[in-house]
CSV table of C-alpha atoms in Angstrom, one decimal:
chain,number,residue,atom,x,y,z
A,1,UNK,CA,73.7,107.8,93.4
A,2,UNK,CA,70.9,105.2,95.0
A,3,UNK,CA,67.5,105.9,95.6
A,4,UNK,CA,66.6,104.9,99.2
A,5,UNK,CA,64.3,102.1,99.8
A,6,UNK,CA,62.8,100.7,102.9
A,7,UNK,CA,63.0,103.8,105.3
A,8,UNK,CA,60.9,103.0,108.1
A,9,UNK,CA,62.1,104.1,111.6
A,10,UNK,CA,59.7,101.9,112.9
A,11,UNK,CA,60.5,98.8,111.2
A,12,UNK,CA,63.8,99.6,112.3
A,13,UNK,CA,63.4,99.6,115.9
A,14,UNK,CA,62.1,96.3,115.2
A,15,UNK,CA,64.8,95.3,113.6
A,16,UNK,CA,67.2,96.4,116.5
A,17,UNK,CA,64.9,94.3,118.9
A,18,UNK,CA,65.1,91.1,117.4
A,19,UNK,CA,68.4,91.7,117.2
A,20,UNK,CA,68.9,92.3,120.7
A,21,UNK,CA,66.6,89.8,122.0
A,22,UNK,CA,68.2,86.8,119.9
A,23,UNK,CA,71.0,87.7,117.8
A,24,UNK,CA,74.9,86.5,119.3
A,25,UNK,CA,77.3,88.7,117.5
A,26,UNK,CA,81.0,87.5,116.6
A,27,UNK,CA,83.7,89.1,118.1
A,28,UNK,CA,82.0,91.2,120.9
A,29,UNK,CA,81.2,91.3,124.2
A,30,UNK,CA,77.5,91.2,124.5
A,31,UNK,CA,75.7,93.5,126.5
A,32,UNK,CA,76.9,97.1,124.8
A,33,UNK,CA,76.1,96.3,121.3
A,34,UNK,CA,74.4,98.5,119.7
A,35,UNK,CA,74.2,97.6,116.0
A,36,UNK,CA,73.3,99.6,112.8
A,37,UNK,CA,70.1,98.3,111.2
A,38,UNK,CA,70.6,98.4,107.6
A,39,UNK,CA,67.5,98.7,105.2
A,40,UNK,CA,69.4,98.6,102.0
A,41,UNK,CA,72.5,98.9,99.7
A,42,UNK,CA,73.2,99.9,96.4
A,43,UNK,CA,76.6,100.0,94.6
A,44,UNK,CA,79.0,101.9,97.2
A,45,UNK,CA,76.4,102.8,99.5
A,46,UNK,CA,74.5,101.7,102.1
A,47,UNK,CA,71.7,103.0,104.3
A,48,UNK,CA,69.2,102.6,107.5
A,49,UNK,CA,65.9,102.4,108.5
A,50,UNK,CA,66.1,106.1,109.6
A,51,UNK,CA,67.5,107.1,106.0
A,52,UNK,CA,71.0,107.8,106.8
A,53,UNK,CA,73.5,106.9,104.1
A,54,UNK,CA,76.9,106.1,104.0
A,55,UNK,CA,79.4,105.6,101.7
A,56,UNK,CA,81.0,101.9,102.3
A,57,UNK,CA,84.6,102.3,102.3
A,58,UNK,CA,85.2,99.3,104.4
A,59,UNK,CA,83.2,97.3,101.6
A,60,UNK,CA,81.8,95.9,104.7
A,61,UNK,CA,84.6,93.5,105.9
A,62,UNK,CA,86.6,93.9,102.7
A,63,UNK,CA,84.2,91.8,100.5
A,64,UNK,CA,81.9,93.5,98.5
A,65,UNK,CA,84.5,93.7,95.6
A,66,UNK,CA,81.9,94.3,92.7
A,67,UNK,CA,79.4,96.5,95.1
A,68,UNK,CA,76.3,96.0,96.4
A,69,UNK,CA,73.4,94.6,94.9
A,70,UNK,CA,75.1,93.9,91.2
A,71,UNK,CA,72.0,93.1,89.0
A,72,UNK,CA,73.8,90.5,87.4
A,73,UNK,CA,75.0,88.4,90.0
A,74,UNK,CA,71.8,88.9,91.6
A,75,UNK,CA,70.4,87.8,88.6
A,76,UNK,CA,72.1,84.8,88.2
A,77,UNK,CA,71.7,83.5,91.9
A,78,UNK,CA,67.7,84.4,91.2
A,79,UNK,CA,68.1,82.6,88.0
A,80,UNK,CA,69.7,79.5,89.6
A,81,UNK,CA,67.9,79.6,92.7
A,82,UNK,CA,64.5,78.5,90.0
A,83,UNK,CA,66.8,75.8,88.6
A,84,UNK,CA,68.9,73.5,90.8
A,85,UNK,CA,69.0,75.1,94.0
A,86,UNK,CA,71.5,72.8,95.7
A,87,UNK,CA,73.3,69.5,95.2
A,88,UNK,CA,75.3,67.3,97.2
A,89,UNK,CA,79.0,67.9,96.4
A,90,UNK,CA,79.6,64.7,94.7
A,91,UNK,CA,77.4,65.5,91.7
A,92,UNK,CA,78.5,67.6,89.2
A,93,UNK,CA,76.8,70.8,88.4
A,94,UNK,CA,77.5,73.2,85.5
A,95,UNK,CA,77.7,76.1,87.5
A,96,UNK,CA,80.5,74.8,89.6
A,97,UNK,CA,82.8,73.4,86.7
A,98,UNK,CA,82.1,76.5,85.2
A,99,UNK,CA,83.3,78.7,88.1
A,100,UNK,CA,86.1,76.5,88.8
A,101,UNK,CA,87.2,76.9,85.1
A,102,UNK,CA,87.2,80.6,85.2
A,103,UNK,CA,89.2,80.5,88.0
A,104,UNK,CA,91.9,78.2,87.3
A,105,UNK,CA,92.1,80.5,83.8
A,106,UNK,CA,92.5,83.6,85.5
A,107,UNK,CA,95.2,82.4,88.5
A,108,UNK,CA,97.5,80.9,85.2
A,109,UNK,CA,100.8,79.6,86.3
A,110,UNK,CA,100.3,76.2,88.3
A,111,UNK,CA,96.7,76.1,89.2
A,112,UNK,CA,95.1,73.3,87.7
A,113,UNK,CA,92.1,72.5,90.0
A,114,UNK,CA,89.5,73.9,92.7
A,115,UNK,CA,88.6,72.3,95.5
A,116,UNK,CA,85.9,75.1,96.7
A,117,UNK,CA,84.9,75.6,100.7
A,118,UNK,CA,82.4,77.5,102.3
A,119,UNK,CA,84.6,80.6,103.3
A,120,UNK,CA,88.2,81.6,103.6
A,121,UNK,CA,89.1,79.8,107.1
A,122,UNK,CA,87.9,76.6,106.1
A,123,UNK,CA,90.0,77.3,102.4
A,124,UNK,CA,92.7,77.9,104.7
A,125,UNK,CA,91.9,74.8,106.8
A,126,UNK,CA,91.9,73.0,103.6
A,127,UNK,CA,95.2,74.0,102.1
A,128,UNK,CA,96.9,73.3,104.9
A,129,UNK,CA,95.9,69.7,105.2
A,130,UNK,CA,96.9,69.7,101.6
A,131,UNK,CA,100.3,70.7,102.2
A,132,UNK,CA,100.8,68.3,105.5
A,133,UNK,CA,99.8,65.1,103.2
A,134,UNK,CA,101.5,66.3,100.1
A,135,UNK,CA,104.6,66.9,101.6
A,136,UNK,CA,104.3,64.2,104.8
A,137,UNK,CA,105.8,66.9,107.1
A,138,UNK,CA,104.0,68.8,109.7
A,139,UNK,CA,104.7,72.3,110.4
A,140,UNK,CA,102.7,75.5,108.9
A,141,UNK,CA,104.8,78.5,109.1
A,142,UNK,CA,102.9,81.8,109.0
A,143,UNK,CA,103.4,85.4,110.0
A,144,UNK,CA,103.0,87.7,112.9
A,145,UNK,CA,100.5,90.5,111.8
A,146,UNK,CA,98.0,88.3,110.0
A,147,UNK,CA,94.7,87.1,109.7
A,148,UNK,CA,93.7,83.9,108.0
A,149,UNK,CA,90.1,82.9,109.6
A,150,UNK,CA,88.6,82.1,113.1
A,151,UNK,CA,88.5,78.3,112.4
A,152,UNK,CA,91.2,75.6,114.0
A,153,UNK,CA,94.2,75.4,112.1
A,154,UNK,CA,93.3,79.3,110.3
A,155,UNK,CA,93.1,81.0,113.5
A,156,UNK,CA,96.2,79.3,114.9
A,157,UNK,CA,98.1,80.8,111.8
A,158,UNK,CA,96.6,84.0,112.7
A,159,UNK,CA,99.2,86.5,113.4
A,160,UNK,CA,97.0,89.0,115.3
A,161,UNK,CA,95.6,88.9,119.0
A,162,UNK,CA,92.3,87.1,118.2
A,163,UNK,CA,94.7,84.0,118.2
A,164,UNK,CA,95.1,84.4,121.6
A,165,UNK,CA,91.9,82.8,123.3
A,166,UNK,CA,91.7,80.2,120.5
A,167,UNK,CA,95.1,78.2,120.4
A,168,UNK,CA,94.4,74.2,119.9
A,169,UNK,CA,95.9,73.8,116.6
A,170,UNK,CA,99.2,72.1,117.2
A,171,UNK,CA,102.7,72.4,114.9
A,172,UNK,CA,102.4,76.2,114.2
A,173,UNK,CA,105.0,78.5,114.1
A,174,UNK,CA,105.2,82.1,113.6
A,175,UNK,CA,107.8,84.4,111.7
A,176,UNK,CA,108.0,88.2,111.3
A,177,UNK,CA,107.1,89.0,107.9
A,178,UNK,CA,108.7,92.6,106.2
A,179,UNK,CA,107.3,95.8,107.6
A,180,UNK,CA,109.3,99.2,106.7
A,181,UNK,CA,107.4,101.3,108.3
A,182,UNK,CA,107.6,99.2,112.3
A,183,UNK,CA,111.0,97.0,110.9
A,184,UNK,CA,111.4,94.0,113.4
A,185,UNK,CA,114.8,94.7,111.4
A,186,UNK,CA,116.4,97.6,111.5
A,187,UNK,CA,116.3,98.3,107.9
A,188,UNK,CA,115.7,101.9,106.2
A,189,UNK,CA,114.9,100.9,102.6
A,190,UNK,CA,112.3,98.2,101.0
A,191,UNK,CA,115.5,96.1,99.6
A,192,UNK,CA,117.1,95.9,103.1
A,193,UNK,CA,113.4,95.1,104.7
A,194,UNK,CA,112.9,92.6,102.1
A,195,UNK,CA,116.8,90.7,102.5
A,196,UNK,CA,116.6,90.3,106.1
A,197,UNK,CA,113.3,89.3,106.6
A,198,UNK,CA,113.9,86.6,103.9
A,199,UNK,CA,117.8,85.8,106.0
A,200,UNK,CA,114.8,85.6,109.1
A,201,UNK,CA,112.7,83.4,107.5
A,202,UNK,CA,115.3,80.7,106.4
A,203,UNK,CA,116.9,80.7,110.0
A,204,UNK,CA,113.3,79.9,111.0
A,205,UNK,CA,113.3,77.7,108.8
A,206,UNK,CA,116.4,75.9,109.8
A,207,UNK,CA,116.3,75.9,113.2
A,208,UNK,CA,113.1,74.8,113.2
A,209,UNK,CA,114.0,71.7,110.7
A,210,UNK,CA,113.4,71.8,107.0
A,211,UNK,CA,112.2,67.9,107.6
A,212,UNK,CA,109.6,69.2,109.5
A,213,UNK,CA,108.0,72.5,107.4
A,214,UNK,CA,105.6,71.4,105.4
A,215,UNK,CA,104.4,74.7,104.5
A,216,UNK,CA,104.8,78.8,104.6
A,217,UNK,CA,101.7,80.7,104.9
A,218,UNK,CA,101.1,84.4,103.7
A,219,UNK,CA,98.4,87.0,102.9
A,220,UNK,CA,99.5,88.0,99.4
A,221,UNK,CA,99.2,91.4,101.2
A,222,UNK,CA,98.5,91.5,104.6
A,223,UNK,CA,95.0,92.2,105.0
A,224,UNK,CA,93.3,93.4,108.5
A,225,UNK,CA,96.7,93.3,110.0
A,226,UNK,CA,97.6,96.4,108.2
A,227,UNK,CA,97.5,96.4,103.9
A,228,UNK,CA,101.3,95.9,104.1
A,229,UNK,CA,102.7,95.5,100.6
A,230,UNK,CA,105.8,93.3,100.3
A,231,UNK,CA,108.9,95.3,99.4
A,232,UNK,CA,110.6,94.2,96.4
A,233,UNK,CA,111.7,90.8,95.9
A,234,UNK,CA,109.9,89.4,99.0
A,235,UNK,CA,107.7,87.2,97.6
A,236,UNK,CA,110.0,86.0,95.2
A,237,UNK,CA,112.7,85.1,97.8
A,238,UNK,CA,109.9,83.0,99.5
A,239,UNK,CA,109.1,81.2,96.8
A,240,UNK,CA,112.8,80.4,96.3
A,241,UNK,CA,113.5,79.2,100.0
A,242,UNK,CA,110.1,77.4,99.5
A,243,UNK,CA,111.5,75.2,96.4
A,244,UNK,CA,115.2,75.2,98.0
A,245,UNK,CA,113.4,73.4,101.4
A,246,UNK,CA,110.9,71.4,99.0
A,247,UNK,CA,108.2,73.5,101.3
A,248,UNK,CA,104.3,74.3,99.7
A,249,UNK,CA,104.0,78.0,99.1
A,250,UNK,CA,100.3,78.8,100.1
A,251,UNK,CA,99.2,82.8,99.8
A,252,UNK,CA,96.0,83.5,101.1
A,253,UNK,CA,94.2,85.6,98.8
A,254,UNK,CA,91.0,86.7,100.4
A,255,UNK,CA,90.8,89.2,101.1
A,256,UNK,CA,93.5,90.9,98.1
A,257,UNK,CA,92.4,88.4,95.6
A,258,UNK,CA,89.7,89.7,92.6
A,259,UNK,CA,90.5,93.1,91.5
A,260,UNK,CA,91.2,94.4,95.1
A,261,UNK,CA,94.7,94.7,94.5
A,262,UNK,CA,93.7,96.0,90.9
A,263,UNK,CA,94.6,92.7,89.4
A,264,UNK,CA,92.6,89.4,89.3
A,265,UNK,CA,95.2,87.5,92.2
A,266,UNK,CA,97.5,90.1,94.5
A,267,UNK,CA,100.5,87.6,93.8
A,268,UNK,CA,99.9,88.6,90.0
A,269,UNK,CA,101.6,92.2,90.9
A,270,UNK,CA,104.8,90.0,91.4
A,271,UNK,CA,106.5,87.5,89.9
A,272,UNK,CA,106.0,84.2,91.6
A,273,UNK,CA,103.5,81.5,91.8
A,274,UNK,CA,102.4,79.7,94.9
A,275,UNK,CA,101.2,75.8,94.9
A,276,UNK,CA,98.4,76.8,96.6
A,277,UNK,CA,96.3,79.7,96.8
A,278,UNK,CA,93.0,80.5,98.9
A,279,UNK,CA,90.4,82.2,97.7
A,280,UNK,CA,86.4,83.7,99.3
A,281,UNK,CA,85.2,87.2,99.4
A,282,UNK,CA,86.1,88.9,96.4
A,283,UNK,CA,85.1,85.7,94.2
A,284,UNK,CA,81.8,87.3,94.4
A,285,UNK,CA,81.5,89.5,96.8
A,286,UNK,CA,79.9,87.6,99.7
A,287,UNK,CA,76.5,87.2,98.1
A,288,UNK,CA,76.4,83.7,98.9
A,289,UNK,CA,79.0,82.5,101.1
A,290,UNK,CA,81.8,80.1,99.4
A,291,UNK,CA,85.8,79.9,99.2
A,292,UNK,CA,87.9,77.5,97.8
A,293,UNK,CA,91.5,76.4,97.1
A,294,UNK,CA,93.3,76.8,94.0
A,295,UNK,CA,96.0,73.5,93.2
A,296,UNK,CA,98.7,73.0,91.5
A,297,UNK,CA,98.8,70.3,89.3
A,298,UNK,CA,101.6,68.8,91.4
A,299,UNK,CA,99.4,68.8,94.4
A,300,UNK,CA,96.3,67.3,93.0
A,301,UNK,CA,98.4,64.8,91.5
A,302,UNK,CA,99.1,63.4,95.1
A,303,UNK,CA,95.2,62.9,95.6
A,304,UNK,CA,95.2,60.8,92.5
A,305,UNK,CA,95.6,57.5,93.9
A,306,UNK,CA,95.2,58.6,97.6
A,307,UNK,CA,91.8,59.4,99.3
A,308,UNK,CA,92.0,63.7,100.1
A,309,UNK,CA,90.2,63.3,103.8
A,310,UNK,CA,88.1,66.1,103.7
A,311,UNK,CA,85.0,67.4,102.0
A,312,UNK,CA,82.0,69.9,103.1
A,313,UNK,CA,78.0,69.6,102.8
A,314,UNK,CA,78.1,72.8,100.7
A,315,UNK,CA,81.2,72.8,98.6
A,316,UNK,CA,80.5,74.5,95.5
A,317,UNK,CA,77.1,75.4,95.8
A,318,UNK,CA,74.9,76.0,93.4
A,319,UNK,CA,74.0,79.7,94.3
A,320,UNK,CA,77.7,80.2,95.4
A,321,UNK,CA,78.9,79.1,91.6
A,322,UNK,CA,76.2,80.7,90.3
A,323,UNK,CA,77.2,84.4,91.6
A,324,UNK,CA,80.9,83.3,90.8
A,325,UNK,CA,80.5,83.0,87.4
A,326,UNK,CA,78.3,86.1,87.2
A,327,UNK,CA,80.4,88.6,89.1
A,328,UNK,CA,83.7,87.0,86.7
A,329,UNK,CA,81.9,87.8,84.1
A,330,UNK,CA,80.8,91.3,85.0
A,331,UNK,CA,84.5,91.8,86.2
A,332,UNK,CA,85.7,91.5,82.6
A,333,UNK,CA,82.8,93.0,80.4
A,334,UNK,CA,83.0,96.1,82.8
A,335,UNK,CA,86.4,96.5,83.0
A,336,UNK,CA,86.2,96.5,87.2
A,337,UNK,CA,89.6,95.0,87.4
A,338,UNK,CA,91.0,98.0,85.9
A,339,UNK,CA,89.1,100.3,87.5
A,340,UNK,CA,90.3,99.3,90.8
A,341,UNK,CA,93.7,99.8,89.1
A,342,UNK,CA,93.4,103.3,88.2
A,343,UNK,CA,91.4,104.4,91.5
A,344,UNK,CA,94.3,103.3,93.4
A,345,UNK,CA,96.7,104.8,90.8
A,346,UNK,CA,94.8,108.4,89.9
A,347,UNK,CA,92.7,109.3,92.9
A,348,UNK,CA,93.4,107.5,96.6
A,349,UNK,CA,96.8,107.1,96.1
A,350,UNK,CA,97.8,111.1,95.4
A,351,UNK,CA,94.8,111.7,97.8
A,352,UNK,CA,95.6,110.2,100.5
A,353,UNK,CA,99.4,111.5,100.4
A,354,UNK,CA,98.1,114.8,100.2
A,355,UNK,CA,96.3,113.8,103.4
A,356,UNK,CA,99.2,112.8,105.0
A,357,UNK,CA,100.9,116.0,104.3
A,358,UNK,CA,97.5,117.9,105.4
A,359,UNK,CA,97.3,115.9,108.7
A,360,UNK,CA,100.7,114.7,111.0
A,361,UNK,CA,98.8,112.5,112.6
A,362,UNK,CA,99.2,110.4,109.7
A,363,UNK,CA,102.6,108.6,109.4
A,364,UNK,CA,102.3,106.4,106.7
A,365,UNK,CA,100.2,106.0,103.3
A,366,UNK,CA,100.7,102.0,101.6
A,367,UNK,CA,98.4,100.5,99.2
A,368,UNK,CA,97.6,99.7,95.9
A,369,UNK,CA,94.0,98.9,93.9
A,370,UNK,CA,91.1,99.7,96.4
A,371,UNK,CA,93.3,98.7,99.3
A,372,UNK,CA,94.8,101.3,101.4
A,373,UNK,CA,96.1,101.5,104.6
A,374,UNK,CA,96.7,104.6,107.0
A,375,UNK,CA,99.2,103.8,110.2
A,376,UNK,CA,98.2,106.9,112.7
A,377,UNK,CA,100.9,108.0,114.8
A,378,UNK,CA,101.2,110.7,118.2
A,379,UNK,CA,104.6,111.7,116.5
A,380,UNK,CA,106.1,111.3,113.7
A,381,UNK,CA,109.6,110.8,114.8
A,382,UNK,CA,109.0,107.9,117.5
A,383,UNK,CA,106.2,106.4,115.2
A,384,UNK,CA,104.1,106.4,118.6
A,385,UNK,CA,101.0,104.5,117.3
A,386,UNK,CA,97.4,106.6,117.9
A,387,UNK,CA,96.2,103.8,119.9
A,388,UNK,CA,98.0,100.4,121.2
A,389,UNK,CA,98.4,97.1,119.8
A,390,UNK,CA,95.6,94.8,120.3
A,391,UNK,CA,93.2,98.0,121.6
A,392,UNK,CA,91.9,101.2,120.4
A,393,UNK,CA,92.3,104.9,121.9
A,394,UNK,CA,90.0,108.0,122.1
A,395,UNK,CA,91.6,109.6,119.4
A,396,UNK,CA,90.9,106.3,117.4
A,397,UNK,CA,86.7,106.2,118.6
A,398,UNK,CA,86.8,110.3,117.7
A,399,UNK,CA,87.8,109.6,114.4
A,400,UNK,CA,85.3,106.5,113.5
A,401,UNK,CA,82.6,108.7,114.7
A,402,UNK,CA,83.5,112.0,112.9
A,403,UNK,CA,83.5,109.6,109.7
A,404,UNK,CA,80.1,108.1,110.5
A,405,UNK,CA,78.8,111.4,111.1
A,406,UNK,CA,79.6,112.6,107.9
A,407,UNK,CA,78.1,109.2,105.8
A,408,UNK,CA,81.1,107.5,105.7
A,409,UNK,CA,81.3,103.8,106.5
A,410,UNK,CA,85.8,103.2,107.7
A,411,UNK,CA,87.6,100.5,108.1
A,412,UNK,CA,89.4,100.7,111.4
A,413,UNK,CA,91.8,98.4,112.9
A,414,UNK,CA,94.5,99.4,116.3
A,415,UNK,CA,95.8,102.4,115.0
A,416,UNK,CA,95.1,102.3,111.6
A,417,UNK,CA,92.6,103.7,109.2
A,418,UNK,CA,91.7,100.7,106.5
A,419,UNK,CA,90.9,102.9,103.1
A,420,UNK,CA,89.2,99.8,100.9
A,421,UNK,CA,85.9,100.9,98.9
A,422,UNK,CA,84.5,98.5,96.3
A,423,UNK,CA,86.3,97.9,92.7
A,424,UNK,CA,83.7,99.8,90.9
A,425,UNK,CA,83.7,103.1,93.4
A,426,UNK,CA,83.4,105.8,90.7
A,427,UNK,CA,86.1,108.8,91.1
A,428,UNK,CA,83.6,111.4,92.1
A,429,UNK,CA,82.8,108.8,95.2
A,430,UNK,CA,86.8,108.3,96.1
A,431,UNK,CA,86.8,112.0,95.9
A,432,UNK,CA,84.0,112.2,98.4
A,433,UNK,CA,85.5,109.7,100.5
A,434,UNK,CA,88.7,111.8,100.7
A,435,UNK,CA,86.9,114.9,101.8
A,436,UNK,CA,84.6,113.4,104.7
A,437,UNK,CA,88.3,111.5,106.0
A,438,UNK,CA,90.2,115.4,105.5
A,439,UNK,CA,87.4,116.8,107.7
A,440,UNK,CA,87.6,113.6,110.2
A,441,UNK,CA,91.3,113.7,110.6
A,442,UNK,CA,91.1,117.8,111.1
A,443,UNK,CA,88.5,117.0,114.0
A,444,UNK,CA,91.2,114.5,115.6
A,445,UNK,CA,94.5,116.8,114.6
A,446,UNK,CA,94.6,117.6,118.5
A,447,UNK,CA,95.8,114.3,119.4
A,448,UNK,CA,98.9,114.9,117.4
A,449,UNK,CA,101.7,115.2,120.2
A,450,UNK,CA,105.2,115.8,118.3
């Protein structure tokens, strides 16, 4: 493991000051923050000014795919960084035709080109004006119990309450997507989810005028709003509704997309193709901040002729290539992809059943790769969630802080317990993330009512 660096308790406090005195955070109210100062990171871990360590199994917001601090990609930004630091985007820079190249490559199928963005929202933002003008119809369809960025158009496809102060993005509808565990239909197995939420979909669909859809929008796998998997045959029957209503498929990937699903693009773990996908985080872990869209051919071939009405200062930086192109790389030659695979396969999946039968406060296990959800339940029977939607509970703060305590970083959301270390945690680190949540979840048992 890491050898500390920069563990000054002083330096911290000042750290914390600044913080205090000038820093607006996102998502909070401001007065009660009280932020962690970090002083370094290394691989899995992270640490403070005060020397307390934890084990990132939140990969801070489901980013850090390939760790922190990778020498190579720090490497390669360091190495561009002396070269060409930036360029307007109309130039052309090696870096970016080289990142763009590995990514068409690796999403196979229809992708043809990248247009590349600053983050995931503005990918979103991006795809969906694709879609409108491609198609010349209007309406995005998305899903309830989803997150697809805090800008315009990406936050009114949002599926989850942060949508709720920020709706000014006209023509969006929402849908329930498949979701076993909490079924908006009645179903008791994955093929009955997956048939009527599809029969859902297409009424939406109708009744809201196939003329009018210009495109259906979906986390590969639903991200923040829970790591829910689609049962079998979902994402196929999309895609088929999709070409039967001559509607653009878009499947936001970023948060599920490089390795964290243990294959390069979540979608791959099925058998369909969407016409566009969005990619961010996991591209290169967040060292420099950068999405993008992937195209079809098709698509693209609509912005041939015709002007595409959109662009950004920064797309496909430099630095932001750069680290692409080093973190694909490092991804193949160290076999990170497949490690994800086999963590998810070998060690969290059995671990976290074992958990489940351990702890009855634990209703459901679903994952796959390095992304693993826990839905927390009063009672197994009634499914009672541990804390409501849109808030938390006691039983939800007791169990972030037991973690914490312990030097382990979670990812918490409602009543759920996100399980979503980097791609290249090590076993003996899963392992140790398993033990520290056992003896969390035995500190919270008590809350367990049925």
């Amino acid at each position: 493991s890491s050898v500390m660096t920069n563990i000054d308790p002083a330096e911290g406090a000042r750290v914390f000051d600044l913080d205090r005195s000038y820093v607006f955070h996102s998502w909070s109210a401001q007065k009660a923050l009280k932020p962690m100062c970090i002083a370094g990171a290394e691989g899995s871990y992270f640490w403070d000014y005060d020397g307390n360590k934890f084990l990132d199994f939140a990969s801070q917001l489901v980013n850090v795919n390939i760790g922190h601090q990778h020498p190579k990609v720090i490497a390669a930004i360091q190495d561009q960084a002396g070269k060409l630091a930036t360029i307007a985007p109309q130039h052309a820079n090696d870096k970016r035709g080289e990142a763009a190249q590995r990514i068409v490559e690796l999403a196979g199928g229809k992708a043809a080109k990248v247009f590349f963005t600053n983050g995931g929202a503005d990918g979103v933002e991006n795809a969906i004006r694709m879609a409108r003008l491609h198609t010349h119809k209007h309406k995005i369809l998305s899903a309830y119990r989803s997150y697809h960025g805090n800008t315009g158009s990406a936050i009114q496809a949002t599926g989850d309450p942060r949508r709720w102060p920020n709706e000014y993005s006209a023509q969006q509808v929402h849908f329930f997507g498949p979701y076993l565990y909490r079924s908006e239909f009645w179903a008791t197995t994955p093929e009955q989810e997956s048939e009527r939420a599809l029969t859902h979909l297409e009424h939406v669909i109708q009744f809201e005028g196939p003329g009018t859809v210009g495109a259906v929008l979906l986390e590969t796998v639903i991200g923040t709003a829970g790591v829910l998997v689609p049962p079998p045959g979902y994402l196929e029957g999309v895609r088929a509704l999709c070409d039967k209503y001559e509607i653009v498929m878009i499947l936001d990937e970023t948060m599920s997309g490089f390795g964290r699903t243990g294959k390069w693009f979540a979608y791959q773990n099925w058998n369909v193709e969407p016409d566009l996908a969005v990619f961010a985080k996991g591209s290169n872990s967040g060292y420099v901040p950068v999405g993008g869209v992937i195209i079809s051919g098709e698509i693209a071939a609509t912005f041939d002729e015709r002007v595409f009405p959109g662009g950004l200062t920064y797309s496909g930086h430099p630095l932001a290539a750069a680290s692409i192109v080093a973190s694909i790389d490092a991804m193949k030659e160290e076999k990170i992809i497949e490690n994800a695979a086999s963590i998810g396969e070998n060690v969290l999946g059995p671990g976290l059943r074992e958990l489940a039968e351990k702890h009855p406060v634990i209703g459901e296990v679903r994952g796959l790769g390095v992304f693993w959800a826990l839905d927390l339940v009063t009672n197994r029977e009634t499914r009672e969630p541990l804390a409501p939607y849109g808030g938390t509970s006691q039983a939800m703060t007791d169990l972030v802080t037991e973690c914490k305590k312990r030097g382990l970083m979670p990812f918490a959301n409602f009543n759920r317990m996100h399980v979503v270390p980097p791609c290249v945690v090590t076993e003996a680190e899963a392992r140790d993330g398993l033990e520290i949540l056992d003896q969390a979840f035995s500190a919270i048992d008590s809350y367990y009512q049925g």
